[in-house]
JSON list of C-alpha atoms in Angstrom, two decimals:
[
{"chain": "A", "resi": 43, "resn": "UNK", "atom": "CA", "xyz": [117.89, 91.14, 64.40]},
{"chain": "A", "resi": 44, "resn": "UNK", "atom": "CA", "xyz": [119.96, 94.43, 64.14]},
{"chain": "A", "resi": 45, "resn": "UNK", "atom": "CA", "xyz": [120.31, 95.77, 68.30]},
{"chain": "A", "resi": 46, "resn": "UNK", "atom": "CA", "xyz": [121.20, 99.40, 68.59]},
{"chain": "A", "resi": 47, "resn": "UNK", "atom": "CA", "xyz": [122.31, 99.90, 72.08]},
{"chain": "A", "resi": 48, "resn": "UNK", "atom": "CA", "xyz": [122.31, 103.12, 73.09]},
{"chain": "A", "resi": 49, "resn": "UNK", "atom": "CA", "xyz": [124.00, 104.76, 75.72]},
{"chain": "A", "resi": 50, "resn": "UNK", "atom": "CA", "xyz": [123.03, 105.24, 79.67]},
{"chain": "A", "resi": 51, "resn": "UNK", "atom": "CA", "xyz": [120.24, 107.67, 79.75]},
{"chain": "A", "resi": 52, "resn": "UNK", "atom": "CA", "xyz": [119.09, 107.59, 76.36]},
{"chain": "A", "resi": 53, "resn": "UNK", "atom": "CA", "xyz": [115.44, 107.05, 75.61]},
{"chain": "A", "resi": 54, "resn": "UNK", "atom": "CA", "xyz": [114.77, 104.77, 72.24]},
{"chain": "A", "resi": 55, "resn": "UNK", "atom": "CA", "xyz": [112.86, 106.61, 70.01]},
{"chain": "A", "resi": 56, "resn": "UNK", "atom": "CA", "xyz": [109.01, 106.85, 70.60]},
{"chain": "A", "resi": 57, "resn": "UNK", "atom": "CA", "xyz": [108.17, 104.28, 67.94]},
{"chain": "A", "resi": 58, "resn": "UNK", "atom": "CA", "xyz": [111.04, 101.99, 67.99]},
{"chain": "A", "resi": 59, "resn": "UNK", "atom": "CA", "xyz": [111.24, 98.67, 69.22]},
{"chain": "A", "resi": 60, "resn": "UNK", "atom": "CA", "xyz": [113.15, 98.68, 72.82]},
{"chain": "A", "resi": 61, "resn": "UNK", "atom": "CA", "xyz": [114.18, 97.03, 75.82]},
{"chain": "A", "resi": 62, "resn": "UNK", "atom": "CA", "xyz": [114.62, 98.88, 79.02]},
{"chain": "A", "resi": 63, "resn": "UNK", "atom": "CA", "xyz": [116.96, 98.22, 81.68]},
{"chain": "A", "resi": 64, "resn": "UNK", "atom": "CA", "xyz": [116.76, 100.03, 84.41]},
{"chain": "A", "resi": 65, "resn": "UNK", "atom": "CA", "xyz": [118.96, 99.16, 87.84]},
{"chain": "A", "resi": 66, "resn": "UNK", "atom": "CA", "xyz": [117.11, 98.57, 91.14]},
{"chain": "A", "resi": 67, "resn": "UNK", "atom": "CA", "xyz": [118.86, 100.08, 94.45]},
{"chain": "A", "resi": 68, "resn": "UNK", "atom": "CA", "xyz": [119.18, 96.29, 95.53]},
{"chain": "A", "resi": 69, "resn": "UNK", "atom": "CA", "xyz": [121.68, 95.54, 92.98]},
{"chain": "A", "resi": 70, "resn": "UNK", "atom": "CA", "xyz": [119.38, 93.56, 90.40]},
{"chain": "A", "resi": 71, "resn": "UNK", "atom": "CA", "xyz": [117.06, 94.52, 87.05]},
{"chain": "A", "resi": 72, "resn": "UNK", "atom": "CA", "xyz": [113.72, 95.17, 85.56]},
{"chain": "A", "resi": 73, "resn": "UNK", "atom": "CA", "xyz": [112.98, 94.38, 82.47]},
{"chain": "A", "resi": 74, "resn": "UNK", "atom": "CA", "xyz": [110.94, 95.87, 80.07]},
{"chain": "A", "resi": 75, "resn": "UNK", "atom": "CA", "xyz": [110.16, 95.97, 76.71]},
{"chain": "A", "resi": 76, "resn": "UNK", "atom": "CA", "xyz": [107.54, 96.63, 73.75]},
{"chain": "A", "resi": 77, "resn": "UNK", "atom": "CA", "xyz": [108.00, 95.55, 69.99]},
{"chain": "A", "resi": 78, "resn": "UNK", "atom": "CA", "xyz": [105.32, 95.79, 67.01]},
{"chain": "A", "resi": 79, "resn": "UNK", "atom": "CA", "xyz": [105.06, 91.94, 66.32]},
{"chain": "A", "resi": 80, "resn": "UNK", "atom": "CA", "xyz": [106.38, 91.00, 62.51]},
{"chain": "A", "resi": 81, "resn": "UNK", "atom": "CA", "xyz": [106.00, 87.40, 62.39]},
{"chain": "A", "resi": 82, "resn": "UNK", "atom": "CA", "xyz": [104.52, 85.23, 60.01]},
{"chain": "A", "resi": 83, "resn": "UNK", "atom": "CA", "xyz": [102.31, 86.67, 56.99]},
{"chain": "A", "resi": 84, "resn": "UNK", "atom": "CA", "xyz": [99.78, 88.17, 58.56]},
{"chain": "A", "resi": 85, "resn": "UNK", "atom": "CA", "xyz": [99.90, 92.44, 57.17]},
{"chain": "A", "resi": 86, "resn": "UNK", "atom": "CA", "xyz": [98.31, 93.52, 60.27]},
{"chain": "A", "resi": 87, "resn": "UNK", "atom": "CA", "xyz": [101.13, 93.93, 62.93]},
{"chain": "A", "resi": 88, "resn": "UNK", "atom": "CA", "xyz": [100.16, 93.51, 66.75]},
{"chain": "A", "resi": 89, "resn": "UNK", "atom": "CA", "xyz": [101.83, 95.45, 69.25]},
{"chain": "A", "resi": 90, "resn": "UNK", "atom": "CA", "xyz": [102.72, 93.64, 72.63]},
{"chain": "A", "resi": 91, "resn": "UNK", "atom": "CA", "xyz": [105.11, 94.54, 75.95]},
{"chain": "A", "resi": 92, "resn": "UNK", "atom": "CA", "xyz": [106.88, 92.69, 78.67]},
{"chain": "A", "resi": 93, "resn": "UNK", "atom": "CA", "xyz": [106.37, 94.09, 81.41]},
{"chain": "A", "resi": 94, "resn": "UNK", "atom": "CA", "xyz": [107.00, 92.83, 85.39]},
{"chain": "A", "resi": 95, "resn": "UNK", "atom": "CA", "xyz": [108.37, 90.01, 86.27]},
{"chain": "A", "resi": 96, "resn": "UNK", "atom": "CA", "xyz": [111.01, 88.57, 88.83]},
{"chain": "A", "resi": 97, "resn": "UNK", "atom": "CA", "xyz": [114.50, 90.80, 88.71]},
{"chain": "A", "resi": 98, "resn": "UNK", "atom": "CA", "xyz": [116.75, 89.87, 87.70]},
{"chain": "A", "resi": 99, "resn": "UNK", "atom": "CA", "xyz": [120.80, 88.96, 89.56]},
{"chain": "A", "resi": 100, "resn": "UNK", "atom": "CA", "xyz": [123.02, 91.18, 86.20]},
{"chain": "A", "resi": 101, "resn": "UNK", "atom": "CA", "xyz": [122.32, 93.49, 83.84]},
{"chain": "A", "resi": 102, "resn": "UNK", "atom": "CA", "xyz": [123.93, 90.64, 81.36]},
{"chain": "A", "resi": 103, "resn": "UNK", "atom": "CA", "xyz": [120.73, 88.20, 82.34]},
{"chain": "A", "resi": 104, "resn": "UNK", "atom": "CA", "xyz": [117.67, 90.82, 81.95]},
{"chain": "A", "resi": 105, "resn": "UNK", "atom": "CA", "xyz": [119.46, 92.02, 78.63]},
{"chain": "A", "resi": 106, "resn": "UNK", "atom": "CA", "xyz": [119.65, 88.16, 77.22]},
{"chain": "A", "resi": 107, "resn": "UNK", "atom": "CA", "xyz": [115.84, 87.72, 78.42]},
{"chain": "A", "resi": 108, "resn": "UNK", "atom": "CA", "xyz": [115.23, 90.92, 76.30]},
{"chain": "A", "resi": 109, "resn": "UNK", "atom": "CA", "xyz": [117.26, 90.13, 73.22]},
{"chain": "A", "resi": 110, "resn": "UNK", "atom": "CA", "xyz": [115.20, 86.48, 73.83]},
{"chain": "A", "resi": 111, "resn": "UNK", "atom": "CA", "xyz": [112.23, 87.67, 74.21]},
{"chain": "A", "resi": 112, "resn": "UNK", "atom": "CA", "xyz": [112.51, 90.60, 71.12]},
{"chain": "A", "resi": 113, "resn": "UNK", "atom": "CA", "xyz": [113.79, 87.95, 68.88]},
{"chain": "A", "resi": 114, "resn": "UNK", "atom": "CA", "xyz": [110.55, 85.60, 69.41]},
{"chain": "A", "resi": 115, "resn": "UNK", "atom": "CA", "xyz": [108.45, 88.24, 68.58]},
{"chain": "A", "resi": 116, "resn": "UNK", "atom": "CA", "xyz": [110.38, 89.16, 64.83]},
{"chain": "A", "resi": 117, "resn": "UNK", "atom": "CA", "xyz": [111.80, 92.86, 65.66]},
{"chain": "A", "resi": 118, "resn": "UNK", "atom": "CA", "xyz": [113.92, 94.05, 62.87]},
{"chain": "A", "resi": 119, "resn": "UNK", "atom": "CA", "xyz": [115.72, 96.50, 65.04]},
{"chain": "A", "resi": 120, "resn": "UNK", "atom": "CA", "xyz": [116.16, 96.35, 68.36]},
{"chain": "A", "resi": 121, "resn": "UNK", "atom": "CA", "xyz": [117.06, 99.84, 71.22]},
{"chain": "A", "resi": 122, "resn": "UNK", "atom": "CA", "xyz": [118.60, 98.37, 74.18]},
{"chain": "A", "resi": 123, "resn": "UNK", "atom": "CA", "xyz": [117.94, 100.98, 76.99]},
{"chain": "A", "resi": 124, "resn": "UNK", "atom": "CA", "xyz": [119.69, 101.32, 79.88]},
{"chain": "A", "resi": 125, "resn": "UNK", "atom": "CA", "xyz": [118.68, 103.26, 83.22]},
{"chain": "A", "resi": 126, "resn": "UNK", "atom": "CA", "xyz": [121.66, 106.02, 84.67]},
{"chain": "A", "resi": 127, "resn": "UNK", "atom": "CA", "xyz": [121.27, 105.84, 88.09]},
{"chain": "A", "resi": 128, "resn": "UNK", "atom": "CA", "xyz": [119.09, 103.70, 90.08]},
{"chain": "A", "resi": 129, "resn": "UNK", "atom": "CA", "xyz": [115.49, 102.81, 91.06]},
{"chain": "A", "resi": 130, "resn": "UNK", "atom": "CA", "xyz": [113.52, 101.31, 94.17]},
{"chain": "A", "resi": 131, "resn": "UNK", "atom": "CA", "xyz": [112.08, 97.98, 93.96]},
{"chain": "A", "resi": 132, "resn": "UNK", "atom": "CA", "xyz": [108.68, 98.91, 93.26]},
{"chain": "A", "resi": 133, "resn": "UNK", "atom": "CA", "xyz": [105.85, 96.68, 96.60]},
{"chain": "A", "resi": 134, "resn": "UNK", "atom": "CA", "xyz": [104.12, 95.53, 93.00]},
{"chain": "A", "resi": 135, "resn": "UNK", "atom": "CA", "xyz": [105.29, 94.25, 89.90]}
]
């Protein structure tokens, strides 16, 4: 898998496989992502998303989890996006 780390605040192209890491006011990190599954011999690709879940204690933990998730779904080129600044932790994830 080719990994393209983007500068903080820069979004991935709209049609790209990506993970997004948002720093929260609490100092934790929220992970989200979307990839087009290309595993196996199937001719039709399926889009899957990673949404919600418990926040991670560090950026590195969130990124490692996102890279592993994208790898499990056979992402070929993965854009890694990081928030610029922080966001409040939502009441419901």
